[in-house]
Every structure is written in C-alpha cells, then in structure tokens.
Amino acid sequence: MKARNSSSEKREEKPFFLFISPWLLGFLIFTLYPMAYSIILVFTNMDMTGSGEFIGLDNIIRAFTQDPLFYRSLLNTLYFVVVSVPASLLLSFLIALLLNQKIKGVGFFRTSFYIPYITSGVAVTLLWGWIFNAQFGLVNYFLSLFGITGPNWLSDAKWAMPAIIIMGVWTIGNSIIITLAGLQDIPEALYESAEMDGASSLVKITRITLPLITPTLYFNLVMGIIGGFQIFMQPYILTEGGPSYSTYTYMIHIYNSGFKYNEMGYASTLAWLLFIVIMIITLIVNRTSRYWVYYDN
C-alpha cells in the first residue's frame, strides 16, 4: 500500500512542478536573484555600469554619519506613516460601517469608494496636483467660499506633506473593502441578542463590532505601515521632494542615490536599512497584537 501511494505521489509531482515552473522561474530570476545581488552591492561602491570595488561597511557608516538626507527622509516618511495610517484605518472603518447598511444603491457607493484605488496612480496624482493648486485649485476655491485664504499647498513646506497625506488617504478603497468583508463576517445573531438586551447602536459597535473586527484592522495596519514606508510616486511627481525637502521621502532618497547619482551600492544599502526598519516595526506590532486583537477561535 505504501509503495502504491509513493508511486502515485511521484506521478503527481511531475505535473505539479511543471505547472509551478513559470512562477518559480520568475521568482528566482526577478525576485530572489536581485535580492541576493543587492546584498552584495551593500558592501561595494558599484555604479550602474557594474564597475566598483569592495568597501566593507563604508556604505552603512556613511548612511548614519555622513548623509543628512538619510535622517531627513526617514523622519519625513515616519511623519507620513504616523499620520496617514491611523487616519486610513479610522476612515476605512467608518465608511465600511456605512457601506454595510442594507440600503438601496449601496453597491454603487461601494464601487465608487473602490475606484480610486484601482485608478492609475500617475493620473490620480496629477489630478490632485490640480486640486491643490494655489491659484485655481478646488480646495482653495472651496475655502474661499467661507472667507478662508487657502495656503500654497504644494509650494509651502508646512502644507506640502499634509497635502500628500490627504491624497494618500483618498485611495483607501482596498482597506474599505477588506474592512467591509470583516464586518459581514460577524454573525448577525450577536447583534440580535444585544438588541434583545436593549443595547444601543454605540454599545453594539464598541462591544461587538470593534472586538470582532480587530483581526481585519490588524491586517490593514500592517499593510498600511509597509505601504506607507514605500511612499514614492505622489511626492516625486508633485514636488520631487520639495519644497525644502519637506516631502523628501526615503524612497525618493533611494531612487536619487541609485538612478540620479549613479550609486547603486549606496542605494542598495538604503533599501536594506528600510527593510530592517519595516521588519522591526512590523514585529513590534505583531508582538503587541496579542493585547488588542481578538480571535473568535
């Protein structure tokens, strides 16, 4: 019997590896090999032509002691993450609560909130650049209706990053859909029992909805942190890191180091340092999740 099962398993292995081979080859060539090669580049001063030499830990020492933009870009990125991620979680939860209601036309609103997420990022960024225009943008026009003079959003060091954050929060359609799926997974019997005991809507949200939705919020939190640290396209297209480096994010620093200043070794060092930062923060969130994430099983 064992010999028969063994021969059957061997026959099944061949088509399995055959079907998985395209993905496996793509992973080895386009993911694993670049990652391994970038680790080698960390210890070299190689440029885009492939010429360079081994320099040991000089790139790491340079990042921490000789590169002021390293700390500036990291702080700007932390600012973006600390503000945008909680705002995205809160708005995703509130909007998902509204979209979870059984009302006519709710499907239209679900689609409307999801469309910005799948729309071309460059097109959306350019659109928001027009919206935040100081002279004829919609935001300042709306503020002028109330007698408020709007700031020069993308040209003011104090308002440029808040504008980028608003733009990022607007594309939370994916988080909304994920949160909505988590809300619909909560058994209706729990709400019915709470209503029989006279629980108000606020009590049902705080005592039933929030505890049972915490695994979904935890997932959105982790994905939001990872995505937030990789913010690049919006500030690069609209401000290129300005004004006065106020929107100069870490990914822009990596891009400039590698493709503008032709320092691929140093850019690889910055990339791996970012990986370590994201890993540490993710591990902290994972360890602390035991105190606030509730699993029904």
Coordinates of C-alpha atoms in Angstrom, one line a residue, residues 84-211:
S84 CA -1.8 58.6 7.3
V85 CA -2.0 55.0 8.6
P86 CA -4.3 55.8 11.7
A87 CA -6.4 58.2 9.6
S88 CA -6.8 55.5 6.9
L89 CA -7.8 52.9 9.5
L90 CA -10.4 55.2 11.1
L91 CA -11.9 56.3 7.8
S92 CA -11.9 52.8 6.4
F93 CA -13.8 51.5 9.5
L94 CA -16.4 54.4 9.5
I95 CA -17.0 54.2 5.7
A96 CA -17.2 50.4 5.9
L97 CA -19.8 50.7 8.6
L98 CA -21.9 52.9 6.4
L99 CA -21.5 50.6 3.4
N100 CA -22.5 47.6 5.5
Q101 CA -26.1 49.0 5.8
K102 CA -28.8 47.4 3.8
I103 CA -30.0 50.4 1.8
K104 CA -30.9 50.9 -1.8
G105 CA -28.0 51.7 -4.1
V106 CA -25.3 50.6 -1.6
G107 CA -23.5 48.7 -4.4
F108 CA -22.9 51.9 -6.3
F109 CA -21.3 53.6 -3.3
R110 CA -19.1 50.5 -2.7
T111 CA -17.8 50.7 -6.3
S112 CA -17.3 54.5 -6.0
F113 CA -15.1 54.2 -3.0
Y114 CA -13.1 51.3 -4.6
I115 CA -12.5 53.0 -8.0
P116 CA -9.8 55.5 -6.7
Y117 CA -7.7 52.5 -5.5
I118 CA -7.5 50.9 -9.0
T119 CA -7.2 54.1 -11.0
S120 CA -3.9 54.9 -12.5
G121 CA -1.7 56.3 -9.7
V122 CA 0.0 58.9 -12.0
A123 CA -3.3 60.2 -13.3
V124 CA -4.8 60.5 -9.8
T125 CA -1.6 62.2 -8.6
L126 CA -1.8 64.8 -11.4
L127 CA -5.4 65.3 -10.7
W128 CA -4.7 66.1 -7.0
G129 CA -1.9 68.4 -8.1
W130 CA -4.6 70.4 -9.9
I131 CA -7.0 70.2 -6.9
F132 CA -4.3 71.6 -4.6
N133 CA -3.2 74.4 -7.0
A134 CA -2.9 77.6 -5.0
Q135 CA -4.5 79.9 -7.7
F136 CA -7.3 77.8 -9.3
G137 CA -7.5 74.6 -7.3
L138 CA -10.8 73.3 -6.0
V139 CA -9.6 73.1 -2.3
N140 CA -8.7 76.8 -2.1
Y141 CA -11.8 77.7 -4.0
F142 CA -14.0 75.8 -1.5
L143 CA -12.1 77.5 1.4
S144 CA -12.7 80.9 -0.2
L145 CA -16.5 80.4 0.0
F146 CA -16.1 80.6 3.8
G147 CA -13.7 83.6 3.6
I148 CA -10.6 81.5 4.2
T149 CA -7.5 82.1 2.2
G150 CA -6.0 78.7 1.3
P151 CA -2.3 78.1 1.6
N152 CA 0.1 77.3 -1.3
W153 CA -0.3 73.6 -0.6
L154 CA 2.5 72.1 -2.7
S155 CA 4.8 75.1 -2.5
D156 CA 4.7 75.6 1.2
A157 CA 7.0 73.5 3.4
K158 CA 4.3 73.3 6.2
W159 CA 1.5 72.2 4.0
A160 CA 3.1 70.0 1.3
M161 CA 3.3 66.8 3.3
P162 CA -0.3 67.2 4.7
A163 CA -1.4 67.5 1.1
I164 CA 0.4 64.3 0.2
I165 CA -1.2 62.6 3.2
I166 CA -4.7 63.8 2.2
M167 CA -4.0 62.4 -1.3
G168 CA -2.9 59.1 0.2
V169 CA -5.9 58.7 2.5
W170 CA -8.2 59.3 -0.5
T171 CA -7.1 56.0 -2.1
I172 CA -8.2 53.7 0.8
G173 CA -10.7 51.7 -1.3
N174 CA -8.9 48.4 -0.7
S175 CA -8.9 48.9 3.1
I176 CA -12.6 49.7 3.0
I177 CA -13.4 46.6 1.0
I178 CA -11.3 44.4 3.4
T179 CA -12.9 46.0 6.4
L180 CA -16.4 45.6 4.9
A181 CA -15.6 41.9 4.4
G182 CA -14.7 41.6 8.1
L183 CA -17.9 43.3 9.1
Q184 CA -20.0 41.0 7.1
D185 CA -18.3 38.0 8.7
I186 CA -19.7 39.0 12.1
P187 CA -22.7 36.8 13.0
E188 CA -26.0 38.6 12.9
A189 CA -27.1 36.6 16.0
L190 CA -24.8 38.6 18.2
Y191 CA -26.5 41.8 17.2
E192 CA -29.9 40.3 17.6
S193 CA -29.1 39.1 21.1
A194 CA -27.7 42.5 22.0
E195 CA -30.9 44.2 20.7
M196 CA -33.0 41.9 22.9
D197 CA -31.0 43.1 25.9
G198 CA -31.6 46.7 25.0
A199 CA -28.1 47.6 23.7
S200 CA -27.8 50.8 21.8
S201 CA -26.0 51.2 18.5
L202 CA -22.9 52.6 20.1
V203 CA -22.8 49.7 22.6
K204 CA -23.1 47.2 19.7
I205 CA -20.2 48.9 17.9
T206 CA -17.9 49.1 20.9
R207 CA -18.7 45.7 22.4
I208 CA -19.3 43.5 19.4
T209 CA -18.1 45.1 16.1
L210 CA -14.8 46.5 17.3
P211 CA -13.5 43.4 19.1

